[in-house]
mmCIF file of C-alpha atoms in Angstrom:
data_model
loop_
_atom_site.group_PDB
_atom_site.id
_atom_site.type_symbol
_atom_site.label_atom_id
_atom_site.label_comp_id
_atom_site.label_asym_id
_atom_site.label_seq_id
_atom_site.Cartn_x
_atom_site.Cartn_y
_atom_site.Cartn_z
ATOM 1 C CA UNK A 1292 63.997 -20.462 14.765
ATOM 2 C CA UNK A 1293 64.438 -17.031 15.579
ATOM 3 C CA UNK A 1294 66.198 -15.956 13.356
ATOM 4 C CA UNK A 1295 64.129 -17.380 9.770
ATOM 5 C CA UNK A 1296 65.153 -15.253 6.794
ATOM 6 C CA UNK A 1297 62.375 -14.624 4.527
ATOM 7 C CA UNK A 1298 62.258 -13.828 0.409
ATOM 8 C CA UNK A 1299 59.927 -11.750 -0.953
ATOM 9 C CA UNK A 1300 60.938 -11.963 -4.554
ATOM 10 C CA UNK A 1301 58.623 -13.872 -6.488
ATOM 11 C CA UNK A 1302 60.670 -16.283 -8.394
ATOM 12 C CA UNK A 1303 59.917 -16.436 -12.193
ATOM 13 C CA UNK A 1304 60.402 -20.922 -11.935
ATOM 14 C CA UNK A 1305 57.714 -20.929 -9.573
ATOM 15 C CA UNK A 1306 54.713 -21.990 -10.824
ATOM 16 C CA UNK A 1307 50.612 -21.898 -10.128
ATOM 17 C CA UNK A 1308 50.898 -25.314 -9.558
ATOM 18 C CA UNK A 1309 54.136 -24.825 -7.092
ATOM 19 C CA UNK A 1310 52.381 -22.684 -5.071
ATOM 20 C CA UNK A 1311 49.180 -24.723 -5.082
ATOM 21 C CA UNK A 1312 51.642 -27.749 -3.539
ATOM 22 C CA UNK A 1313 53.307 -25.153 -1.176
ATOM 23 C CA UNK A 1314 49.575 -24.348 0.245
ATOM 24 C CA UNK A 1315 49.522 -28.522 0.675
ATOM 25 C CA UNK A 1316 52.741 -28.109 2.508
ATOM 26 C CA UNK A 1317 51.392 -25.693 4.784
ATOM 27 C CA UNK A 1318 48.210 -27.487 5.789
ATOM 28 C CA UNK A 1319 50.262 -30.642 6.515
ATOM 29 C CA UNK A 1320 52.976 -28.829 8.342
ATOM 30 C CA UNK A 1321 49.373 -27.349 10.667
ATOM 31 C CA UNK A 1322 48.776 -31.286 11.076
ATOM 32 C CA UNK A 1323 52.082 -31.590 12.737
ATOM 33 C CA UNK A 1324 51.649 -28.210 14.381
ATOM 34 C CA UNK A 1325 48.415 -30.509 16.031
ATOM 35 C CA UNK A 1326 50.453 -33.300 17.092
ATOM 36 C CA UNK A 1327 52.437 -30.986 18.823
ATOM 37 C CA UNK A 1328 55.056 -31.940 15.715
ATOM 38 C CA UNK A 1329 57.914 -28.557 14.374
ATOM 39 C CA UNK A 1330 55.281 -27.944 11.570
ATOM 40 C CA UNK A 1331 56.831 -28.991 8.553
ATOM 41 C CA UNK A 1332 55.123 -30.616 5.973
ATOM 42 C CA UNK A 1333 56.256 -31.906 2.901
ATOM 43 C CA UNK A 1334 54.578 -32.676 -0.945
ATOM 44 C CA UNK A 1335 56.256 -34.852 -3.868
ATOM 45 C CA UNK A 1336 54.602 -33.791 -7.122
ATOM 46 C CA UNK A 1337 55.057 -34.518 -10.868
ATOM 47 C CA UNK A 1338 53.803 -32.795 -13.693
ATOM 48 C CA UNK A 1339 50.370 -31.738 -11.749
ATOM 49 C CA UNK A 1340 50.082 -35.185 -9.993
ATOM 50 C CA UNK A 1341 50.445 -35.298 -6.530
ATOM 51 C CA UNK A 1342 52.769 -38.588 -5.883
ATOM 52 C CA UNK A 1343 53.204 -38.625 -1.702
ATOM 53 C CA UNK A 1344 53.021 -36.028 1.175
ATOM 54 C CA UNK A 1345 54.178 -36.187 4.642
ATOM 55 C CA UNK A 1346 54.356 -34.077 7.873
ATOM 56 C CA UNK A 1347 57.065 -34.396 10.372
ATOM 57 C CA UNK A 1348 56.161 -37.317 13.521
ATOM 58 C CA UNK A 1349 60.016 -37.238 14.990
ATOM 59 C CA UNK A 1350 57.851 -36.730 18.628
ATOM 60 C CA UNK A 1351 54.497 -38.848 18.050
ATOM 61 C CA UNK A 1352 56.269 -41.871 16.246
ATOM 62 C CA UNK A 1353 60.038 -41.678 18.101
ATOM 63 C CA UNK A 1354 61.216 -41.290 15.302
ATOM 64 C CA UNK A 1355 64.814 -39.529 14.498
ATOM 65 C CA UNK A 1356 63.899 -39.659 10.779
ATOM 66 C CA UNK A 1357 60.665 -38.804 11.013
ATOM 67 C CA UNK A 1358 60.676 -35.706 8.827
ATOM 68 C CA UNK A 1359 58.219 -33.905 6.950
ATOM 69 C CA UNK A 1360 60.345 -34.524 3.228
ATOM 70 C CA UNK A 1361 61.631 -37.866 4.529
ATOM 71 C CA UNK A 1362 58.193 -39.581 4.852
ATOM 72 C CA UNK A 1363 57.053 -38.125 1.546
ATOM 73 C CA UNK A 1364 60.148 -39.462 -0.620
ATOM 74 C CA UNK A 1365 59.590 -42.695 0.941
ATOM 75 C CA UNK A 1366 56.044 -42.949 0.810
ATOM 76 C CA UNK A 1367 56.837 -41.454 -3.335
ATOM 77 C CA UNK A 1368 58.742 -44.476 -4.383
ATOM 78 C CA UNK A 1369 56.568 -46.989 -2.996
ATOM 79 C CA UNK A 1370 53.961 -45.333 -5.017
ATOM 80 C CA UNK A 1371 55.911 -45.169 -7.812
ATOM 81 C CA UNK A 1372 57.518 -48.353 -7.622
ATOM 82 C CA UNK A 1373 60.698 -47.128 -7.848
ATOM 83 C CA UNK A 1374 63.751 -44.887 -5.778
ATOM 84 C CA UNK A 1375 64.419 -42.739 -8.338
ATOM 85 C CA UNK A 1376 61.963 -39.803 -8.558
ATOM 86 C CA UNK A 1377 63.362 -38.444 -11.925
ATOM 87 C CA UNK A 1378 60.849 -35.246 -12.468
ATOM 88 C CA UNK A 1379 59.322 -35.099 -8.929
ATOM 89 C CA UNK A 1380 59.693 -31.535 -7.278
ATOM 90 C CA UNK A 1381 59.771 -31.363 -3.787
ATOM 91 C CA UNK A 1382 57.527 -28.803 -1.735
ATOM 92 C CA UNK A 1383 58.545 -28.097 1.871
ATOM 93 C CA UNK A 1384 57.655 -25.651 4.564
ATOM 94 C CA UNK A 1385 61.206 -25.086 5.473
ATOM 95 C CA UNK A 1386 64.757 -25.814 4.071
ATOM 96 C CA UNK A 1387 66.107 -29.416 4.020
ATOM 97 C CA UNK A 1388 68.395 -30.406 6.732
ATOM 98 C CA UNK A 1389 71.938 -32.024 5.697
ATOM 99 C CA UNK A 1390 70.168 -35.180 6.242
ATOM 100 C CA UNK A 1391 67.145 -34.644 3.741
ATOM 101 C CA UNK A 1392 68.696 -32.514 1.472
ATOM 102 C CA UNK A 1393 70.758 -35.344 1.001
ATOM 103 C CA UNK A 1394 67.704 -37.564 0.237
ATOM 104 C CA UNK A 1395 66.765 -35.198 -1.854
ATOM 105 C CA UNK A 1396 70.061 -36.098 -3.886
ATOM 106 C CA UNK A 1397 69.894 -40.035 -3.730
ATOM 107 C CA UNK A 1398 66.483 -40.481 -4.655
ATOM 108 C CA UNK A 1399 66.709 -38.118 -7.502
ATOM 109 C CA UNK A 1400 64.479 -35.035 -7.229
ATOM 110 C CA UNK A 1401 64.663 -32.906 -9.868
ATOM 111 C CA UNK A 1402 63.786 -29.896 -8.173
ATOM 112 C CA UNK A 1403 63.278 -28.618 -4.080
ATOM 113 C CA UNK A 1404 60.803 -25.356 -3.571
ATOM 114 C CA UNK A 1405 60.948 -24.669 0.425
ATOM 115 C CA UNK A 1406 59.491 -21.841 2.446
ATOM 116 C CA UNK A 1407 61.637 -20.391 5.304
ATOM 117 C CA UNK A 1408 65.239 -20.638 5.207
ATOM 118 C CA UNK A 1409 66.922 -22.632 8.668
ATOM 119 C CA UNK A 1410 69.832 -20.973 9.871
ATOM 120 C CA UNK A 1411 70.779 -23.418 12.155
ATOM 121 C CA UNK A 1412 70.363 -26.621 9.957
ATOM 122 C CA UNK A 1413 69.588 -25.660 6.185
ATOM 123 C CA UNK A 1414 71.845 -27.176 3.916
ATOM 124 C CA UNK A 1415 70.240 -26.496 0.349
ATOM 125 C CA UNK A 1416 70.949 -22.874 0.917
ATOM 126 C CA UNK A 1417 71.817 -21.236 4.104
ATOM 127 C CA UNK A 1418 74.846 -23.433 5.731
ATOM 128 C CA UNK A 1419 75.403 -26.033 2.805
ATOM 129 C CA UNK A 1420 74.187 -26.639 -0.178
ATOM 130 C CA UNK A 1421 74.275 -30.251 -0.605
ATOM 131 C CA UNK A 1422 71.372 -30.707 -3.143
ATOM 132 C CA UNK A 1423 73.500 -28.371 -5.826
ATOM 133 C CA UNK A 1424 76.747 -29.597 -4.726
ATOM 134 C CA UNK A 1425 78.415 -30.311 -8.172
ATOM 135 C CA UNK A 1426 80.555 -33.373 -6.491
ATOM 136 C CA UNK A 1427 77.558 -34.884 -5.881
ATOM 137 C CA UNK A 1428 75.971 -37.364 -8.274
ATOM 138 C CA UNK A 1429 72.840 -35.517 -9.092
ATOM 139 C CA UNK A 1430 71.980 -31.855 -8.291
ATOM 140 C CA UNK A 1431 68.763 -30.803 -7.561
ATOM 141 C CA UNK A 1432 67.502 -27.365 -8.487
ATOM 142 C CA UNK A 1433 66.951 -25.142 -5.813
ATOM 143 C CA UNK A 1434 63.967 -22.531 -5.072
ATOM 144 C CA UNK A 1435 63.982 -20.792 -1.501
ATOM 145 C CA UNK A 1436 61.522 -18.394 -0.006
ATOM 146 C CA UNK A 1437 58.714 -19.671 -1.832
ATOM 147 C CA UNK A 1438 55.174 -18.698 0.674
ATOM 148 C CA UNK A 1439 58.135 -18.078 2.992
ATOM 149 C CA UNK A 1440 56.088 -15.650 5.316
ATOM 150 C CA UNK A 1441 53.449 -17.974 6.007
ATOM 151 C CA UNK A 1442 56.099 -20.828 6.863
ATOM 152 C CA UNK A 1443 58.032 -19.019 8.832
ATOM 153 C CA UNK A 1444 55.118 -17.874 10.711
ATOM 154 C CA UNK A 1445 53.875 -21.033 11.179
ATOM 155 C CA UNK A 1446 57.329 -22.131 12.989
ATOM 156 C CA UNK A 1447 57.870 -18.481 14.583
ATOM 157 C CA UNK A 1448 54.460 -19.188 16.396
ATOM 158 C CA UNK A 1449 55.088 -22.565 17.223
ATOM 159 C CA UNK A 1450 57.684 -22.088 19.081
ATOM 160 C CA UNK A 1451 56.879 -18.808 21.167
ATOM 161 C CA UNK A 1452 54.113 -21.392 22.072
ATOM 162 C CA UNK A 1453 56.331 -23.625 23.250
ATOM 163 C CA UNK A 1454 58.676 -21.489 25.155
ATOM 164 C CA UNK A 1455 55.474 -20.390 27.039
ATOM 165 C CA UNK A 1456 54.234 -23.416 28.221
ATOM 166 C CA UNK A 1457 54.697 -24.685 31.657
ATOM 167 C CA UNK A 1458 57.962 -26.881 32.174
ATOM 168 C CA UNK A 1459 55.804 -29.976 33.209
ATOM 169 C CA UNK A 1460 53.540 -29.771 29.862
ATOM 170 C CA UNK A 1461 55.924 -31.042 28.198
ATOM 171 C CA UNK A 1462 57.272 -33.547 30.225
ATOM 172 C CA UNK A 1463 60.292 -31.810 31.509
ATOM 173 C CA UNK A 1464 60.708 -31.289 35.243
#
């Protein structure tokens, strides 16, 4: 994660409310953080109606899909009683791997805002871009570098954490 890219632009399609659900983001990725989780949390909104959130538990539950965007489409159809989340945006602390960006796609999110770019597995902007792939059956607008200093700072810490910790913390020997 050394290498997060950050945008300082302000984008003109992000809204109050956006930014209100990226703040949600945040606090649920510092929930993972607290599990001892990659802090990335995740918020499915519509309109001004929060739908589902999620934080990632790949550690605490042993779970391969347990990520922060997965758990929050999932737990947005149940809610909705339905898989297709026609108007939903998406707010994440950092961009969608290949493997929920392309959830993203399937269950029909209109729109993605995420924080810090992943140079090693984003795939809605930085090494794919599945979500606006034009093949695809649905594309899903885009918005990177939204809060994108905070969420990278939440990961950049995280990790220099981690890397200082004592082999047999976590298990390794």
């Amino acid at each position: 994660m050394s290498a997060l890219r950050f945008n300082s632009t302000p984008d003109p399609r992000v809204t109050d409310f956006d930014l209100v659900m990226m703040e949600r983001a945040i606090a649920l990725a510092g929930e993972a953080a607290a599990l001892d989780e990659v802090p990335v949390g995740a918020v499915v909104y519509r309109g001004d109606e929060v739908i589902a959130e999620g934080y990632n538990v790949r550690e605490s539950a042993h779970d391969p899909v347990g990520h922060a965007e997965l758990l929050a489409i999932a737990r947005a159809g149940k809610a909705l009683g339905a898989w297709r989340l026609a108007g939903c945006s998406l707010a994440v602390t950092l961009e969608p791997c290949p493997m929920c960006a392309g959830a993203l796609v399937n269950a029909r999110i209109e729109r993605v805002l995420y924080g810090a770019t992943d140079p090693k597995a984003g795939a809605c902007d930085t090494l794919y871009q599945i979500p606006s792939d034009p093949r695809l059956n649905h594309e899903v607008e885009v918005i990177g570098g939204v809060l994108a200093e905070r969420c990278g700072a939440l990961l950049t810490e995280f990790f220099r954490r981690k890397r200082q910790r004592p082999a047999t913390e976590d298990g390794d020997e």
